Amino acid sequence: MSKKELLVTDKLPKHIAIIMDGNGRWAKQQGMLRTFGHANGVTAVRDVTEAAAELGISVLTLYAFSTENWNRPKFEIDALMSLLVQTISKETDTLMKNNIRLATIGDTDSLPDGVKEKLQKAIDRTSGNTRMTLVLALSYSSRWEITKAAQEIAKEVKEGRLSIDDINEVTIASHLSTSEWPDPELMIRTSGETRISNYLLWQLAYAELYFTTKLWPDFQKEDFYEAIYNFQNRERRFGMTSEQVK
Ligand code: IPE
Ligand code: IPE
Ligand code: MG
């Protein structure tokens, strides 16, 4: 039986974040170049996006390229960027058909012009879609994002638009690039690594973390349902006692 049938529909996370990891190792296992793994990771992106939309998840955030990934060999970065352009061109019609809005978080100004243009076009074209928002974290790192928020808040204080005493958690959250969405309740990382790698540090404060050894190109809809099923069978206490949350 599929785990999908065991999911409790009124206990689904509104926002799921994923670290899509293991493309390089997947390719290496088959004696291929790392870039072959990235190309095959696109299928998993498509499957998981479709599964999330079908379930009624509101926001799906995928870590596609980190600030630190700029330190990879140029050949791999170039391959990732052209894959991004190709995928956006190919998939925008599907996003339209499925009523999915595309958004990005991260320092997208640092992306090559060709990528920026394609992204902006897809973002504009899908901006009215309401079923789900697919957020791509591109040239993203949490420390970059938090630093930028601190700069903006300091500027508002300096210009007299904000008083220091009024700075609270809401102020900080509202200066992050994820301000329009609720925090992810579930964060999934593939490939067996059990770290956060500079992803959504603020937003994941109370997320449930789910790690699987599956490499990203092998991650399928059923694996996604399994992660949500696991999430639904945890007790989220938020600092309280088990008795209090029952
Ligand atoms: C994730 O797979 C994709 C990106 C980081 C862009 P990796 O490329 O990190 O693959 P591994 O972790 O080296 O196997
Ligand atoms: C995290 O994966 C970034 C993305 C999936 C885009 P990495 O493979 O870059 O992370 P580390 O270096 O293993 O922590
Ligand atoms: Mg990796």
mmCIF file of C-alpha atoms and ligand atoms in Angstrom:
data_model
loop_
_atom_site.group_PDB
_atom_site.id
_atom_site.type_symbol
_atom_site.label_atom_id
_atom_site.label_comp_id
_atom_site.label_asym_id
_atom_site.label_seq_id
_atom_site.Cartn_x
_atom_site.Cartn_y
_atom_site.Cartn_z
ATOM 1 C CA MET A 1 0.000 0.000 0.000
ATOM 2 C CA SER A 2 1.219 3.500 -0.748
ATOM 3 C CA LYS A 3 1.993 5.672 2.288
ATOM 4 C CA LYS A 4 -0.067 8.318 0.518
ATOM 5 C CA GLU A 5 -3.231 6.533 1.625
ATOM 6 C CA LEU A 6 -2.111 6.699 5.267
ATOM 7 C CA LEU A 7 -1.557 10.457 5.274
ATOM 8 C CA VAL A 8 -3.915 12.493 7.426
ATOM 9 C CA THR A 9 -5.105 15.240 5.100
ATOM 10 C CA ASP A 10 -5.783 17.829 7.800
ATOM 11 C CA LYS A 11 -2.322 17.331 9.332
ATOM 12 C CA LEU A 12 -0.272 18.037 6.229
ATOM 13 C CA PRO A 13 2.582 20.521 6.499
ATOM 14 C CA LYS A 14 1.821 23.815 4.754
ATOM 15 C CA HIS A 15 5.443 24.330 3.844
ATOM 16 C CA ILE A 16 8.052 21.669 3.073
ATOM 17 C CA ALA A 17 11.710 22.504 2.447
ATOM 18 C CA ILE A 18 14.111 20.107 0.752
ATOM 19 C CA ILE A 19 17.897 19.892 0.432
ATOM 20 C CA MET A 20 18.257 17.993 -2.832
ATOM 21 C CA ASP A 21 21.602 16.316 -2.256
ATOM 22 C CA GLY A 22 23.572 13.430 -3.747
ATOM 23 C CA ASN A 23 23.495 14.082 -7.499
ATOM 24 C CA GLY A 24 27.275 13.848 -7.795
ATOM 25 C CA ARG A 25 27.510 10.548 -5.918
ATOM 26 C CA TRP A 26 24.601 9.119 -7.905
ATOM 27 C CA ALA A 27 26.474 9.834 -11.160
ATOM 28 C CA LYS A 28 29.768 8.553 -9.807
ATOM 29 C CA GLN A 29 28.135 5.229 -8.890
ATOM 30 C CA GLN A 30 27.417 4.717 -12.564
ATOM 31 C CA GLY A 31 30.833 5.876 -13.701
ATOM 32 C CA MET A 32 29.441 9.113 -15.086
ATOM 33 C CA LEU A 33 30.328 12.796 -14.637
ATOM 34 C CA ARG A 34 28.722 14.671 -11.731
ATOM 35 C CA THR A 35 26.752 16.784 -14.210
ATOM 36 C CA PHE A 36 24.937 13.655 -15.368
ATOM 37 C CA GLY A 37 23.607 13.394 -11.822
ATOM 38 C CA HIS A 38 22.324 16.955 -11.902
ATOM 39 C CA ALA A 39 20.522 16.309 -15.185
ATOM 40 C CA ASN A 40 18.864 13.234 -13.659
ATOM 41 C CA GLY A 41 17.909 15.150 -10.544
ATOM 42 C CA VAL A 42 15.403 17.121 -12.623
ATOM 43 C CA THR A 43 13.071 14.109 -12.768
ATOM 44 C CA ALA A 44 12.931 14.027 -8.981
ATOM 45 C CA VAL A 45 12.182 17.760 -8.907
ATOM 46 C CA ARG A 46 9.285 17.207 -11.294
ATOM 47 C CA ASP A 47 7.916 14.226 -9.344
ATOM 48 C CA VAL A 48 8.121 15.863 -5.943
ATOM 49 C CA THR A 49 6.604 19.116 -7.200
ATOM 50 C CA GLU A 50 3.713 17.189 -8.691
ATOM 51 C CA ALA A 51 3.240 15.109 -5.540
ATOM 52 C CA ALA A 52 3.273 18.202 -3.322
ATOM 53 C CA ALA A 53 0.722 20.004 -5.482
ATOM 54 C CA GLU A 54 -1.531 16.937 -5.596
ATOM 55 C CA LEU A 55 -1.462 16.661 -1.804
ATOM 56 C CA GLY A 56 -2.321 20.331 -1.349
ATOM 57 C CA ILE A 57 0.971 21.550 0.140
ATOM 58 C CA SER A 58 1.024 25.380 -0.111
ATOM 59 C CA VAL A 59 4.752 26.014 -0.349
ATOM 60 C CA LEU A 60 7.604 23.782 -1.500
ATOM 61 C CA THR A 61 11.107 25.231 -1.164
ATOM 62 C CA LEU A 62 13.954 23.464 -2.940
ATOM 63 C CA TYR A 63 17.636 24.161 -2.298
ATOM 64 C CA ALA A 64 18.996 24.195 -5.830
ATOM 65 C CA PHE A 65 22.247 26.164 -5.514
ATOM 66 C CA SER A 66 23.941 27.516 -2.404
ATOM 67 C CA THR A 67 26.236 30.506 -1.974
ATOM 68 C CA GLU A 68 28.978 27.993 -1.199
ATOM 69 C CA ASN A 69 28.301 26.089 -4.440
ATOM 70 C CA TRP A 70 29.965 29.006 -6.298
ATOM 71 C CA ASN A 71 33.227 27.454 -5.084
ATOM 72 C CA ARG A 72 32.712 24.363 -7.270
ATOM 73 C CA PRO A 73 34.672 23.878 -10.522
ATOM 74 C CA LYS A 74 33.574 26.289 -13.251
ATOM 75 C CA PHE A 75 32.598 23.413 -15.505
ATOM 76 C CA GLU A 76 30.054 22.164 -12.962
ATOM 77 C CA ILE A 77 28.664 25.632 -12.221
ATOM 78 C CA ASP A 78 28.206 26.302 -15.950
ATOM 79 C CA ALA A 79 26.446 22.954 -16.382
ATOM 80 C CA LEU A 80 24.120 23.688 -13.455
ATOM 81 C CA MET A 81 23.279 27.136 -14.840
ATOM 82 C CA SER A 82 22.457 25.836 -18.305
ATOM 83 C CA LEU A 83 20.409 23.025 -16.795
ATOM 84 C CA LEU A 84 18.474 25.658 -14.885
ATOM 85 C CA VAL A 85 17.757 27.653 -18.054
ATOM 86 C CA GLN A 86 16.704 24.522 -19.956
ATOM 87 C CA THR A 87 14.491 23.250 -17.167
ATOM 88 C CA ILE A 88 12.710 26.553 -16.675
ATOM 89 C CA SER A 89 12.046 26.845 -20.410
ATOM 90 C CA LYS A 90 10.747 23.301 -20.564
ATOM 91 C CA GLU A 91 8.660 23.288 -17.399
ATOM 92 C CA THR A 92 6.912 26.659 -17.319
ATOM 93 C CA ASP A 93 3.970 25.356 -19.356
ATOM 94 C CA THR A 94 3.527 22.536 -16.819
ATOM 95 C CA LEU A 95 3.608 25.038 -13.966
ATOM 96 C CA MET A 96 0.887 27.014 -15.750
ATOM 97 C CA LYS A 97 -1.188 23.903 -16.363
ATOM 98 C CA ASN A 98 -0.914 22.880 -12.712
ATOM 99 C CA ASN A 99 -1.572 26.397 -11.377
ATOM 100 C CA ILE A 100 1.837 26.552 -9.636
ATOM 101 C CA ARG A 101 3.588 29.824 -8.975
ATOM 102 C CA LEU A 102 7.380 30.001 -9.250
ATOM 103 C CA ALA A 103 9.393 32.139 -6.832
ATOM 104 C CA THR A 104 13.045 32.373 -5.796
ATOM 105 C CA ILE A 105 15.008 33.189 -2.673
ATOM 106 C CA GLY A 106 18.698 34.039 -2.630
ATOM 107 C CA ASP A 107 21.124 36.425 -4.240
ATOM 108 C CA THR A 108 19.682 35.997 -7.721
ATOM 109 C CA ASP A 109 21.464 39.171 -8.892
ATOM 110 C CA SER A 110 24.635 37.101 -8.900
ATOM 111 C CA LEU A 111 23.241 34.625 -11.456
ATOM 112 C CA PRO A 112 24.283 34.902 -15.131
ATOM 113 C CA ASP A 113 22.101 37.290 -17.184
ATOM 114 C CA GLY A 114 20.589 34.483 -19.263
ATOM 115 C CA VAL A 115 19.425 32.653 -16.135
ATOM 116 C CA LYS A 116 18.069 35.843 -14.566
ATOM 117 C CA GLU A 117 16.010 36.674 -17.668
ATOM 118 C CA LYS A 118 14.505 33.189 -17.985
ATOM 119 C CA LEU A 119 13.728 33.081 -14.277
ATOM 120 C CA GLN A 120 12.074 36.488 -14.274
ATOM 121 C CA LYS A 121 9.934 35.542 -17.262
ATOM 122 C CA ALA A 122 8.747 32.350 -15.549
ATOM 123 C CA ILE A 123 8.146 34.184 -12.261
ATOM 124 C CA ASP A 124 6.079 36.850 -14.035
ATOM 125 C CA ARG A 125 4.150 34.349 -16.126
ATOM 126 C CA THR A 126 3.209 32.179 -13.145
ATOM 127 C CA SER A 127 2.639 35.043 -10.693
ATOM 128 C CA GLY A 128 -1.154 34.658 -10.700
ATOM 129 C CA ASN A 129 -1.101 30.919 -9.959
ATOM 130 C CA THR A 130 -2.584 29.932 -6.622
ATOM 131 C CA ARG A 131 -2.496 26.166 -6.029
ATOM 132 C CA MET A 132 1.082 25.998 -4.720
ATOM 133 C CA THR A 133 4.235 28.130 -4.674
ATOM 134 C CA LEU A 134 7.444 26.442 -5.772
ATOM 135 C CA VAL A 135 10.362 28.359 -4.283
ATOM 136 C CA LEU A 136 13.834 27.768 -5.688
ATOM 137 C CA ALA A 137 16.688 28.699 -3.363
ATOM 138 C CA LEU A 138 19.325 29.933 -5.802
ATOM 139 C CA SER A 139 22.644 31.384 -4.776
ATOM 140 C CA TYR A 140 21.047 31.163 -1.356
ATOM 141 C CA SER A 141 22.564 30.914 2.071
ATOM 142 C CA SER A 142 20.927 31.639 5.351
ATOM 143 C CA ARG A 143 23.798 33.707 6.706
ATOM 144 C CA TRP A 144 23.717 35.867 3.571
ATOM 145 C CA GLU A 145 19.977 36.354 4.070
ATOM 146 C CA ILE A 146 20.211 37.162 7.777
ATOM 147 C CA THR A 147 23.101 39.584 7.180
ATOM 148 C CA LYS A 148 21.066 41.390 4.549
ATOM 149 C CA ALA A 149 18.088 41.592 6.916
ATOM 150 C CA ALA A 150 20.334 43.092 9.623
ATOM 151 C CA GLN A 151 21.565 45.732 7.174
ATOM 152 C CA GLU A 152 18.020 46.672 6.155
ATOM 153 C CA ILE A 153 16.812 46.872 9.748
ATOM 154 C CA ALA A 154 19.822 49.033 10.726
ATOM 155 C CA LYS A 155 19.064 51.354 7.808
ATOM 156 C CA GLU A 156 15.431 51.759 8.908
ATOM 157 C CA VAL A 157 16.572 52.589 12.433
ATOM 158 C CA LYS A 158 19.147 55.085 11.181
ATOM 159 C CA GLU A 159 16.574 56.813 8.990
ATOM 160 C CA GLY A 160 14.143 57.041 11.893
ATOM 161 C CA ARG A 161 11.558 54.693 10.347
ATOM 162 C CA LEU A 162 11.948 52.057 13.062
ATOM 163 C CA SER A 163 12.683 52.248 16.759
ATOM 164 C CA ILE A 164 15.140 49.756 18.315
ATOM 165 C CA ASP A 165 12.577 48.827 20.977
ATOM 166 C CA ASP A 166 10.143 47.761 18.275
ATOM 167 C CA ILE A 167 12.521 45.169 16.787
ATOM 168 C CA ASN A 168 11.134 41.737 17.541
ATOM 169 C CA GLU A 169 11.011 38.290 15.900
ATOM 170 C CA VAL A 170 8.333 39.447 13.495
ATOM 171 C CA THR A 171 10.548 42.344 12.367
ATOM 172 C CA ILE A 172 13.373 39.938 11.573
ATOM 173 C CA ALA A 173 11.155 37.374 9.846
ATOM 174 C CA SER A 174 9.599 40.108 7.739
ATOM 175 C CA HIS A 175 13.034 41.134 6.431
ATOM 176 C CA LEU A 176 13.909 37.618 5.288
ATOM 177 C CA SER A 177 13.295 36.537 1.704
ATOM 178 C CA THR A 178 10.700 34.012 2.906
ATOM 179 C CA SER A 179 8.563 36.691 4.608
ATOM 180 C CA GLU A 180 5.390 35.918 2.678
ATOM 181 C CA TRP A 181 5.285 32.219 3.641
ATOM 182 C CA PRO A 182 4.884 30.314 6.909
ATOM 183 C CA ASP A 183 8.009 28.581 8.258
ATOM 184 C CA PRO A 184 8.596 25.048 6.939
ATOM 185 C CA GLU A 185 7.210 22.413 9.307
ATOM 186 C CA LEU A 186 9.232 19.674 7.608
ATOM 187 C CA MET A 187 12.745 19.725 6.142
ATOM 188 C CA ILE A 188 13.912 16.762 4.087
ATOM 189 C CA ARG A 189 17.534 16.106 3.118
ATOM 190 C CA THR A 190 18.562 13.298 0.813
ATOM 191 C CA SER A 191 21.952 11.567 0.401
ATOM 192 C CA GLY A 192 22.582 10.594 4.029
ATOM 193 C CA GLU A 193 24.249 13.864 5.079
ATOM 194 C CA THR A 194 22.774 15.068 8.338
ATOM 195 C CA ARG A 195 23.543 18.769 8.255
ATOM 196 C CA ILE A 196 21.736 21.983 7.362
ATOM 197 C CA SER A 197 24.410 23.475 5.037
ATOM 198 C CA ASN A 198 23.390 27.104 5.583
ATOM 199 C CA TYR A 199 19.732 26.513 4.669
ATOM 200 C CA LEU A 200 16.869 28.451 6.270
ATOM 201 C CA LEU A 201 18.546 28.621 9.694
ATOM 202 C CA TRP A 202 15.989 31.028 11.147
ATOM 203 C CA GLN A 203 12.967 29.461 9.479
ATOM 204 C CA LEU A 204 13.804 25.881 10.514
ATOM 205 C CA ALA A 205 13.853 26.759 14.231
ATOM 206 C CA TYR A 206 11.031 24.309 14.983
ATOM 207 C CA ALA A 207 10.895 22.257 11.792
ATOM 208 C CA GLU A 208 10.953 18.483 11.938
ATOM 209 C CA LEU A 209 14.106 17.255 10.189
ATOM 210 C CA TYR A 210 13.949 14.139 8.041
ATOM 211 C CA PHE A 211 17.067 12.528 6.610
ATOM 212 C CA THR A 212 17.146 9.731 4.076
ATOM 213 C CA THR A 213 20.102 7.938 2.500
ATOM 214 C CA LYS A 214 18.380 7.954 -0.903
ATOM 215 C CA LEU A 215 20.359 10.038 -3.396
ATOM 216 C CA TRP A 216 18.322 12.863 -4.926
ATOM 217 C CA PRO A 217 17.922 11.403 -8.468
ATOM 218 C CA ASP A 218 16.457 8.249 -6.835
ATOM 219 C CA PHE A 219 13.983 10.170 -4.664
ATOM 220 C CA GLN A 220 10.449 9.434 -5.822
ATOM 221 C CA LYS A 221 6.891 10.365 -4.896
ATOM 222 C CA GLU A 222 6.687 7.389 -2.528
ATOM 223 C CA ASP A 223 9.783 8.601 -0.652
ATOM 224 C CA PHE A 224 8.124 11.984 -0.301
ATOM 225 C CA TYR A 225 4.953 10.414 1.136
ATOM 226 C CA GLU A 226 7.135 8.353 3.503
ATOM 227 C CA ALA A 227 8.782 11.548 4.809
ATOM 228 C CA ILE A 228 5.388 13.193 5.404
ATOM 229 C CA TYR A 229 4.060 10.027 7.048
ATOM 230 C CA ASN A 230 7.062 10.025 9.377
ATOM 231 C CA PHE A 231 6.408 13.729 10.130
ATOM 232 C CA GLN A 232 2.780 13.044 10.950
ATOM 233 C CA ASN A 233 3.751 10.417 13.497
ATOM 234 C CA ARG A 234 5.988 12.690 15.544
ATOM 235 C CA GLU A 235 4.950 14.662 18.567
ATOM 236 C CA ARG A 236 5.734 18.346 18.121
ATOM 237 C CA ARG A 237 6.054 19.823 21.591
ATOM 238 C CA PHE A 238 7.441 23.350 21.002
ATOM 239 C CA GLY A 239 9.096 23.329 24.414
ATOM 240 C CA MET A 240 6.033 22.089 26.266
ATOM 241 C CA THR A 241 5.439 18.720 27.868
ATOM 242 C CA SER A 242 3.873 15.769 26.159
ATOM 243 C CA GLU A 243 0.778 16.083 28.385
ATOM 244 C CA GLN A 244 0.295 19.704 27.392
ATOM 245 C CA VAL A 245 0.246 19.082 23.674
ATOM 246 C CA LYS A 246 -1.949 15.955 23.782
HETATM 247 C C1 IPE B 1 23.189 18.342 -4.915
HETATM 248 O O1 IPE B 1 24.004 17.282 -5.268
HETATM 249 C C2 IPE B 1 23.055 19.386 -6.002
HETATM 250 C C3 IPE B 1 23.757 20.651 -5.732
HETATM 251 C C4 IPE B 1 24.413 20.944 -4.654
HETATM 252 C C5 IPE B 1 23.709 21.650 -6.780
HETATM 253 P P1 IPE B 1 25.582 17.364 -5.115
HETATM 254 O O2 IPE B 1 26.162 17.962 -6.348
HETATM 255 O O3 IPE B 1 25.947 18.062 -3.867
HETATM 256 O O4 IPE B 1 25.974 15.838 -5.035
HETATM 257 P P2 IPE B 1 26.957 15.156 -3.999
HETATM 258 O O5 IPE B 1 26.530 15.581 -2.641
HETATM 259 O O6 IPE B 1 28.330 15.650 -4.312
HETATM 260 O O7 IPE B 1 26.807 13.694 -4.223
HETATM 261 C C1 IPE B 2 23.611 21.764 -0.177
HETATM 262 O O1 IPE B 2 24.298 20.670 -0.697
HETATM 263 C C2 IPE B 2 23.227 22.704 -1.258
HETATM 264 C C3 IPE B 2 22.253 22.204 -2.226
HETATM 265 C C4 IPE B 2 21.645 21.056 -2.192
HETATM 266 C C5 IPE B 2 21.942 23.117 -3.289
HETATM 267 P P1 IPE B 2 25.878 20.612 -0.735
HETATM 268 O O2 IPE B 2 26.256 19.315 -1.328
HETATM 269 O O3 IPE B 2 26.414 21.825 -1.382
HETATM 270 O O4 IPE B 2 26.243 20.667 0.819
HETATM 271 P P2 IPE B 2 27.543 20.229 1.608
HETATM 272 O O5 IPE B 2 28.685 20.945 0.998
HETATM 273 O O6 IPE B 2 27.676 18.755 1.450
HETATM 274 O O7 IPE B 2 27.270 20.608 3.015
HETATM 275 MG MG MG B 3 26.195 17.464 -1.958
#
